């Protein structure tokens, strides 16, 4: 209720700013970690809110028990579709429709064999896991967002206390772990991991400048599924953190989808800005980045192609709307709404526009 009131005031309120005291108070009661006036982490708040909204709006009333299938990497496209089908039997909400994609998690046995030379018994385990945001590391070699993504997808050695149980070797063994992007959501949230813990447990902040694209971020090389809509993304908002671990201040930049202009938000102040002069696209304060996938969609007259974000509601009964089965034919669709967001309906959904082929 508090979040709904907050949303209503943001969109329909007559005042130029709104102080969300009621929302903050209710949030602290549900999540004590956000009580008080000390500094809190915006990404942790975002994750908590999206999880809560998903649970409240989940269209699945009775969740069946489904055991995850352990795959071997020989049929990734089919296995990913099966995993998504299983996931939708338990989770269907607007949060899934908008924000959730799929990661491919590959574990490979690297157990030293009796010959003393060969590493690995040949066992490969692949699982497809849903994700709601990407938390990307920042290293000394990370100058761009693509560098951070490459770091996220690097193969990782799992040894010592992190050894993996190989069901073929029947014991915990050295292994490699690799995470890849497999399918991507209409709205992609990227969290840059600027806060880290040192060997002594002390927390510090990484203030390295990272360049990030404002438009046409092409993820076709990073996305390992050969199916689905072409993964091209435009930035529409940035959450900034300035300061250190103990003290800081959050501001934001966001693009108004009605006038196409960028705005700077700082507490109760809001002003239109020039993204070039503001240094948008390269800074050390960017913390959470919000991208929307763009597709070329025909306008109402069917003549002009426009960039739009197409939202396809996920349902068990309409597998042709799943991200794995989409094809890059968005220009063949026509919307009954002249809007920047096109909703494709997979179930009975009053208030959302249906798409006709």
Tab-separated table of C-alpha atoms in Angstrom:
chain	number	residue	atom	x	y	z
A	1	UNK	CA	0.000	0.000	0.000
A	2	UNK	CA	2.772	2.446	0.897
A	3	UNK	CA	4.602	1.727	-2.351
A	4	UNK	CA	1.385	2.196	-4.312
A	5	UNK	CA	0.840	5.558	-2.616
A	6	UNK	CA	4.408	6.558	-3.396
A	7	UNK	CA	3.951	5.631	-7.052
A	8	UNK	CA	0.668	7.533	-7.230
A	9	UNK	CA	2.220	10.708	-5.844
A	10	UNK	CA	5.200	10.448	-8.180
A	11	UNK	CA	2.994	10.215	-11.268
A	12	UNK	CA	-0.117	12.135	-10.259
A	13	UNK	CA	0.949	14.466	-7.451
A	14	UNK	CA	0.682	18.216	-8.018
A	15	UNK	CA	3.827	19.085	-6.025
A	16	UNK	CA	7.255	19.285	-7.618
A	17	UNK	CA	8.710	16.942	-4.972
A	18	UNK	CA	7.435	14.380	-2.497
A	19	UNK	CA	8.850	13.294	0.862
A	20	UNK	CA	8.131	9.546	1.254
A	21	UNK	CA	7.997	9.481	5.058
A	22	UNK	CA	5.140	6.981	5.240
A	23	UNK	CA	6.870	4.620	2.846
A	24	UNK	CA	10.154	4.894	4.758
A	25	UNK	CA	8.426	4.190	8.063
A	26	UNK	CA	6.554	1.153	6.739
A	27	UNK	CA	9.702	-0.126	5.053
A	28	UNK	CA	11.564	-0.060	8.372
A	29	UNK	CA	8.829	-2.143	10.016
A	30	UNK	CA	9.010	-4.822	7.331
A	31	UNK	CA	12.788	-4.675	6.951
A	32	UNK	CA	14.589	-3.472	10.112
A	33	UNK	CA	17.867	-3.206	8.181
A	34	UNK	CA	16.457	-0.052	6.568
A	35	UNK	CA	15.400	1.624	9.818
A	36	UNK	CA	16.903	4.895	10.990
A	37	UNK	CA	18.635	7.701	9.136
A	38	UNK	CA	22.049	6.152	8.588
A	39	UNK	CA	23.356	5.462	5.106
A	40	UNK	CA	21.756	2.492	3.342
A	41	UNK	CA	22.656	0.720	0.131
A	42	UNK	CA	20.409	1.644	-2.806
A	43	UNK	CA	20.998	-1.660	-4.606
A	44	UNK	CA	20.037	-3.648	-1.514
A	45	UNK	CA	16.865	-1.570	-1.214
A	46	UNK	CA	16.074	-2.102	-4.897
A	47	UNK	CA	16.544	-5.875	-4.599
A	48	UNK	CA	14.327	-6.000	-1.494
A	49	UNK	CA	11.567	-3.987	-3.186
A	50	UNK	CA	11.570	-6.017	-6.394
A	51	UNK	CA	11.486	-9.283	-4.432
A	52	UNK	CA	8.583	-7.987	-2.337
A	53	UNK	CA	6.627	-6.691	-5.320
A	54	UNK	CA	7.115	-10.006	-7.096
A	55	UNK	CA	5.834	-11.987	-4.130
A	56	UNK	CA	2.794	-9.722	-3.705
A	57	UNK	CA	1.909	-9.722	-7.421
A	58	UNK	CA	2.803	-13.314	-8.239
A	59	UNK	CA	-0.030	-14.668	-10.377
A	60	UNK	CA	0.739	-18.244	-9.227
A	61	UNK	CA	-1.452	-19.050	-6.256
A	62	UNK	CA	-0.309	-22.624	-5.666
A	63	UNK	CA	3.328	-23.356	-6.357
A	64	UNK	CA	4.153	-26.947	-7.347
A	65	UNK	CA	7.375	-28.587	-6.242
A	66	UNK	CA	9.713	-28.939	-9.215
A	67	UNK	CA	13.162	-30.484	-8.956
A	68	UNK	CA	15.871	-28.723	-10.938
A	69	UNK	CA	17.283	-30.764	-13.779
A	70	UNK	CA	21.033	-31.232	-13.962
A	71	UNK	CA	22.108	-30.794	-17.586
A	72	UNK	CA	25.350	-31.712	-19.350
A	73	UNK	CA	25.748	-28.895	-21.898
A	74	UNK	CA	24.752	-30.944	-24.951
A	75	UNK	CA	21.337	-29.295	-25.451
A	76	UNK	CA	21.534	-25.811	-23.953
A	77	UNK	CA	18.700	-24.243	-25.945
A	78	UNK	CA	16.224	-26.989	-25.071
A	79	UNK	CA	17.366	-27.262	-21.461
A	80	UNK	CA	17.063	-23.484	-20.979
A	81	UNK	CA	13.491	-23.539	-22.298
A	82	UNK	CA	12.608	-26.407	-19.953
A	83	UNK	CA	14.139	-24.557	-16.987
A	84	UNK	CA	12.193	-21.385	-17.830
A	85	UNK	CA	8.976	-23.396	-18.128
A	86	UNK	CA	9.586	-24.875	-14.670
A	87	UNK	CA	10.325	-21.427	-13.267
A	88	UNK	CA	7.111	-19.945	-14.692
A	89	UNK	CA	5.076	-22.681	-13.032
A	90	UNK	CA	6.080	-21.073	-9.731
A	91	UNK	CA	6.780	-17.442	-10.637
A	92	UNK	CA	4.709	-15.191	-12.875
A	93	UNK	CA	4.505	-11.473	-12.152
A	94	UNK	CA	5.187	-8.156	-13.804
A	95	UNK	CA	8.634	-8.284	-12.171
A	96	UNK	CA	9.378	-11.480	-14.119
A	97	UNK	CA	7.990	-9.898	-17.306
A	98	UNK	CA	10.130	-6.781	-17.000
A	99	UNK	CA	13.330	-7.580	-15.141
A	100	UNK	CA	14.189	-11.272	-15.233
A	101	UNK	CA	16.495	-13.105	-17.594
A	102	UNK	CA	18.455	-16.336	-17.422
A	103	UNK	CA	22.063	-17.199	-16.623
A	104	UNK	CA	23.886	-20.345	-17.664
A	105	UNK	CA	26.002	-21.757	-14.825
A	106	UNK	CA	28.578	-24.331	-15.950
A	107	UNK	CA	30.598	-26.450	-13.501
A	108	UNK	CA	33.416	-28.626	-14.860
A	109	UNK	CA	35.297	-31.248	-12.886
A	110	UNK	CA	39.050	-30.585	-12.767
A	111	UNK	CA	39.944	-33.461	-10.461
A	112	UNK	CA	43.485	-34.722	-10.936
A	113	UNK	CA	43.237	-38.184	-12.489
A	114	UNK	CA	45.334	-41.266	-11.578
A	115	UNK	CA	47.825	-40.553	-14.385
A	116	UNK	CA	48.899	-37.448	-12.448
A	117	UNK	CA	48.509	-35.287	-15.570
A	118	UNK	CA	44.884	-35.194	-16.690
A	119	UNK	CA	42.574	-32.714	-14.999
A	120	UNK	CA	38.906	-33.652	-14.939
A	121	UNK	CA	36.821	-36.793	-15.224
A	122	UNK	CA	34.734	-35.307	-18.031
A	123	UNK	CA	31.791	-34.390	-15.800
A	124	UNK	CA	30.065	-31.119	-16.801
A	125	UNK	CA	27.038	-29.794	-14.940
A	126	UNK	CA	24.944	-26.991	-16.441
A	127	UNK	CA	22.084	-25.177	-14.750
A	128	UNK	CA	19.960	-22.281	-15.946
A	129	UNK	CA	19.157	-19.795	-13.202
A	130	UNK	CA	16.875	-16.726	-13.338
A	131	UNK	CA	18.357	-13.339	-12.495
A	132	UNK	CA	16.818	-9.939	-11.762
A	133	UNK	CA	19.939	-7.786	-11.986
A	134	UNK	CA	23.606	-8.213	-12.843
A	135	UNK	CA	26.146	-7.442	-10.109
A	136	UNK	CA	29.343	-6.770	-12.017
A	137	UNK	CA	32.815	-6.603	-10.435
A	138	UNK	CA	35.228	-3.710	-10.987
A	139	UNK	CA	38.923	-4.580	-11.241
A	140	UNK	CA	42.013	-2.501	-12.060
A	141	UNK	CA	41.596	-3.497	-15.695
A	142	UNK	CA	37.946	-2.445	-15.953
A	143	UNK	CA	37.641	0.782	-17.953
A	144	UNK	CA	34.277	0.105	-19.572
A	145	UNK	CA	31.035	-1.625	-18.715
A	146	UNK	CA	31.934	-4.367	-21.189
A	147	UNK	CA	35.172	-4.934	-19.252
A	148	UNK	CA	33.126	-5.427	-16.071
A	149	UNK	CA	30.834	-7.845	-17.883
A	150	UNK	CA	33.807	-9.813	-19.228
A	151	UNK	CA	35.150	-10.041	-15.677
A	152	UNK	CA	31.771	-11.325	-14.472
A	153	UNK	CA	31.819	-14.052	-17.137
A	154	UNK	CA	35.419	-15.160	-16.545
A	155	UNK	CA	35.979	-18.807	-15.713
A	156	UNK	CA	36.691	-19.186	-11.991
A	157	UNK	CA	38.793	-21.852	-10.300
A	158	UNK	CA	37.040	-23.546	-7.377
A	159	UNK	CA	39.555	-25.117	-5.004
A	160	UNK	CA	40.228	-25.445	-1.294
A	161	UNK	CA	37.112	-24.742	0.770
A	162	UNK	CA	35.177	-23.973	-2.441
A	163	UNK	CA	35.681	-27.390	-4.034
A	164	UNK	CA	32.691	-28.812	-5.911
A	165	UNK	CA	31.049	-32.183	-5.330
A	166	UNK	CA	31.377	-34.280	-8.482
A	167	UNK	CA	28.780	-37.029	-8.581
A	168	UNK	CA	30.962	-39.016	-10.958
A	169	UNK	CA	34.094	-38.868	-8.788
A	170	UNK	CA	31.864	-39.178	-5.691
A	171	UNK	CA	33.744	-36.551	-3.735
A	172	UNK	CA	34.556	-32.847	-3.547
A	173	UNK	CA	37.044	-31.922	-6.259
A	174	UNK	CA	38.779	-28.964	-7.848
A	175	UNK	CA	36.532	-27.499	-10.508
A	176	UNK	CA	35.943	-24.504	-12.738
A	177	UNK	CA	32.827	-22.367	-12.664
A	178	UNK	CA	31.634	-20.173	-15.508
A	179	UNK	CA	28.593	-17.919	-15.659
A	180	UNK	CA	27.216	-16.685	-18.979
A	181	UNK	CA	24.270	-14.553	-20.015
A	182	UNK	CA	21.749	-16.761	-21.791
A	183	UNK	CA	18.539	-14.759	-22.140
A	184	UNK	CA	18.067	-11.090	-21.305
A	185	UNK	CA	15.040	-9.157	-19.973
A	186	UNK	CA	13.325	-6.096	-21.455
A	187	UNK	CA	14.732	-3.983	-18.624
A	188	UNK	CA	18.281	-4.800	-17.585
A	189	UNK	CA	19.532	-3.546	-14.204
A	190	UNK	CA	23.305	-3.435	-13.804
A	191	UNK	CA	24.824	-3.058	-10.347
A	192	UNK	CA	28.492	-2.052	-10.239
A	193	UNK	CA	30.126	-3.611	-7.178
A	194	UNK	CA	31.876	-0.527	-5.831
A	195	UNK	CA	31.966	-1.732	-2.230
A	196	UNK	CA	34.267	-4.562	-1.229
A	197	UNK	CA	35.692	-6.246	1.864
A	198	UNK	CA	39.453	-6.575	2.302
A	199	UNK	CA	41.356	-9.519	3.773
A	200	UNK	CA	40.978	-8.032	7.254
A	201	UNK	CA	37.219	-7.649	6.797
A	202	UNK	CA	37.383	-3.891	6.376
A	203	UNK	CA	34.970	-2.436	3.850
A	204	UNK	CA	36.152	0.023	1.213
A	205	UNK	CA	34.831	1.722	-1.917
A	206	UNK	CA	36.133	1.484	-5.494
A	207	UNK	CA	36.024	4.946	-7.091
A	208	UNK	CA	37.310	3.850	-10.485
A	209	UNK	CA	35.801	5.617	-13.505
A	210	UNK	CA	33.802	3.237	-15.691
A	211	UNK	CA	32.533	4.184	-19.134
A	212	UNK	CA	29.037	3.007	-19.977
A	213	UNK	CA	27.014	3.469	-23.197
A	214	UNK	CA	24.023	5.800	-23.300
A	215	UNK	CA	22.455	4.013	-26.241
A	216	UNK	CA	22.861	0.985	-28.505
A	217	UNK	CA	24.658	-1.222	-25.973
A	218	UNK	CA	25.041	-4.381	-28.018
A	219	UNK	CA	25.135	-7.571	-25.942
A	220	UNK	CA	24.988	-10.024	-28.846
A	221	UNK	CA	28.500	-11.349	-28.136
A	222	UNK	CA	27.841	-11.789	-24.409
A	223	UNK	CA	24.443	-13.470	-24.825
A	224	UNK	CA	25.087	-17.161	-25.463
A	225	UNK	CA	21.629	-18.205	-26.618
A	226	UNK	CA	21.363	-18.042	-30.376
A	227	UNK	CA	17.638	-17.412	-30.159
A	228	UNK	CA	15.559	-14.485	-28.966
A	229	UNK	CA	15.267	-10.801	-29.736
A	230	UNK	CA	18.460	-8.947	-30.682
A	231	UNK	CA	19.945	-7.669	-27.388
A	232	UNK	CA	20.308	-3.929	-28.007
A	233	UNK	CA	19.884	-1.628	-24.995
A	234	UNK	CA	19.471	2.094	-24.303
A	235	UNK	CA	20.241	3.674	-20.938
A	236	UNK	CA	17.344	5.435	-19.236
A	237	UNK	CA	18.503	5.982	-15.631
A	238	UNK	CA	21.575	5.980	-13.377
A	239	UNK	CA	21.795	5.890	-9.593
A	240	UNK	CA	24.974	7.612	-8.362
A	241	UNK	CA	26.773	7.266	-5.040
A	242	UNK	CA	29.245	9.942	-4.028
A	243	UNK	CA	31.241	9.643	-0.820
A	244	UNK	CA	32.817	6.771	1.049
A	245	UNK	CA	31.747	3.713	3.024
A	246	UNK	CA	30.623	5.572	6.129
A	247	UNK	CA	29.177	8.681	4.573
A	248	UNK	CA	27.750	9.438	1.158
A	249	UNK	CA	24.987	10.922	-0.912
A	250	UNK	CA	22.795	9.461	-3.623
A	251	UNK	CA	21.692	11.341	-6.733
A	252	UNK	CA	20.231	10.130	-10.009
A	253	UNK	CA	19.984	10.866	-13.702
A	254	UNK	CA	16.934	9.730	-15.635
A	255	UNK	CA	15.585	10.185	-19.129
A	256	UNK	CA	12.018	11.393	-19.504
A	257	UNK	CA	10.401	9.123	-22.065
A	258	UNK	CA	7.840	11.771	-22.997
A	259	UNK	CA	10.172	14.613	-23.966
A	260	UNK	CA	13.366	12.580	-24.503
A	261	UNK	CA	15.380	14.853	-22.188
A	262	UNK	CA	17.739	13.906	-19.363
A	263	UNK	CA	17.155	15.181	-15.831
A	264	UNK	CA	19.262	15.339	-12.679
A	265	UNK	CA	17.594	14.432	-9.371
A	266	UNK	CA	19.178	15.582	-6.101
A	267	UNK	CA	16.868	15.270	-3.090
A	268	UNK	CA	14.014	17.714	-3.761
A	269	UNK	CA	15.785	19.361	-6.706
A	270	UNK	CA	15.212	18.330	-10.319
A	271	UNK	CA	16.642	20.026	-13.381
A	272	UNK	CA	17.058	19.258	-17.063
A	273	UNK	CA	20.650	18.658	-18.101
A	274	UNK	CA	22.818	18.201	-21.174
A	275	UNK	CA	24.189	14.634	-20.852
A	276	UNK	CA	27.404	15.592	-22.648
A	277	UNK	CA	28.196	18.517	-20.383
A	278	UNK	CA	27.129	16.530	-17.328
A	279	UNK	CA	29.643	13.794	-18.143
A	280	UNK	CA	26.970	11.138	-18.375
A	281	UNK	CA	28.461	7.925	-19.730
A	282	UNK	CA	31.807	8.093	-17.916
A	283	UNK	CA	32.125	8.671	-14.178
A	284	UNK	CA	33.313	7.163	-10.920
A	285	UNK	CA	29.977	7.585	-9.126
A	286	UNK	CA	27.687	5.406	-11.274
A	287	UNK	CA	26.361	2.644	-9.021
A	288	UNK	CA	23.208	1.198	-10.606
A	289	UNK	CA	22.488	1.465	-14.328
A	290	UNK	CA	19.055	0.908	-15.843
A	291	UNK	CA	18.789	-0.142	-19.484
A	292	UNK	CA	15.761	-0.944	-21.590
A	293	UNK	CA	15.971	-3.251	-24.597
A	294	UNK	CA	14.933	-1.547	-27.807
A	295	UNK	CA	13.293	-3.082	-30.842
A	296	UNK	CA	12.233	-1.544	-34.116
A	297	UNK	CA	8.431	-1.475	-34.115
A	298	UNK	CA	6.175	-0.093	-36.807
A	299	UNK	CA	4.163	2.967	-35.915
A	300	UNK	CA	0.376	3.074	-35.986
A	301	UNK	CA	0.330	3.847	-39.708
A	302	UNK	CA	2.655	0.928	-40.351
A	303	UNK	CA	5.095	3.053	-42.292
A	304	UNK	CA	7.726	4.332	-39.867
A	305	UNK	CA	9.887	2.160	-37.618
A	306	UNK	CA	10.451	3.424	-34.083
A	307	UNK	CA	12.574	2.280	-31.176
A	308	UNK	CA	10.354	0.788	-28.495
A	309	UNK	CA	10.630	-1.456	-25.464
A	310	UNK	CA	8.404	-4.488	-26.044
A	311	UNK	CA	7.124	-6.206	-22.890
A	312	UNK	CA	5.901	-9.770	-23.407
A	313	UNK	CA	3.921	-11.136	-20.507
A	314	UNK	CA	5.237	-14.552	-19.480
A	315	UNK	CA	2.729	-17.366	-19.159
A	316	UNK	CA	2.683	-21.140	-19.329
A	317	UNK	CA	0.028	-21.123	-22.044
A	318	UNK	CA	1.956	-18.880	-24.451
A	319	UNK	CA	5.475	-20.313	-24.866
A	320	UNK	CA	5.847	-18.410	-28.131
A	321	UNK	CA	6.232	-15.290	-25.963
A	322	UNK	CA	9.130	-16.687	-23.964
A	323	UNK	CA	12.461	-14.915	-24.579
A	324	UNK	CA	14.053	-18.122	-25.923
A	325	UNK	CA	11.496	-18.441	-28.737
A	326	UNK	CA	11.347	-14.837	-29.907
A	327	UNK	CA	12.718	-13.862	-33.274
A	328	UNK	CA	13.947	-10.500	-34.496
A	329	UNK	CA	10.669	-9.715	-36.275
A	330	UNK	CA	9.399	-6.990	-33.990
A	331	UNK	CA	8.813	-4.683	-36.972
A	332	UNK	CA	6.012	-7.017	-38.120
A	333	UNK	CA	3.963	-6.302	-34.996
A	334	UNK	CA	1.499	-3.468	-34.566
A	335	UNK	CA	0.379	-2.060	-31.233
A	336	UNK	CA	-3.051	-0.757	-30.320
A	337	UNK	CA	-1.286	1.786	-28.120
A	338	UNK	CA	0.730	4.714	-29.370
A	339	UNK	CA	3.223	4.513	-26.542
A	340	UNK	CA	6.923	3.955	-25.921
A	341	UNK	CA	6.134	0.679	-24.206
A	342	UNK	CA	4.319	-2.084	-26.069
A	343	UNK	CA	2.714	-4.816	-23.978
A	344	UNK	CA	2.202	-8.241	-25.420
A	345	UNK	CA	-0.354	-10.120	-23.402
A	346	UNK	CA	-0.077	-13.803	-22.625
A	347	UNK	CA	-3.008	-14.088	-20.223
A	348	UNK	CA	-6.194	-12.224	-19.367
A	349	UNK	CA	-4.835	-8.832	-18.314
A	350	UNK	CA	-7.265	-5.903	-18.157
A	351	UNK	CA	-5.519	-2.607	-18.714
A	352	UNK	CA	-2.735	-3.920	-20.914
A	353	UNK	CA	-2.806	-3.623	-24.668
A	354	UNK	CA	-2.878	-6.705	-26.817
A	355	UNK	CA	-0.593	-7.059	-29.803
A	356	UNK	CA	-1.926	-8.283	-33.108
A	357	UNK	CA	0.200	-9.835	-35.791
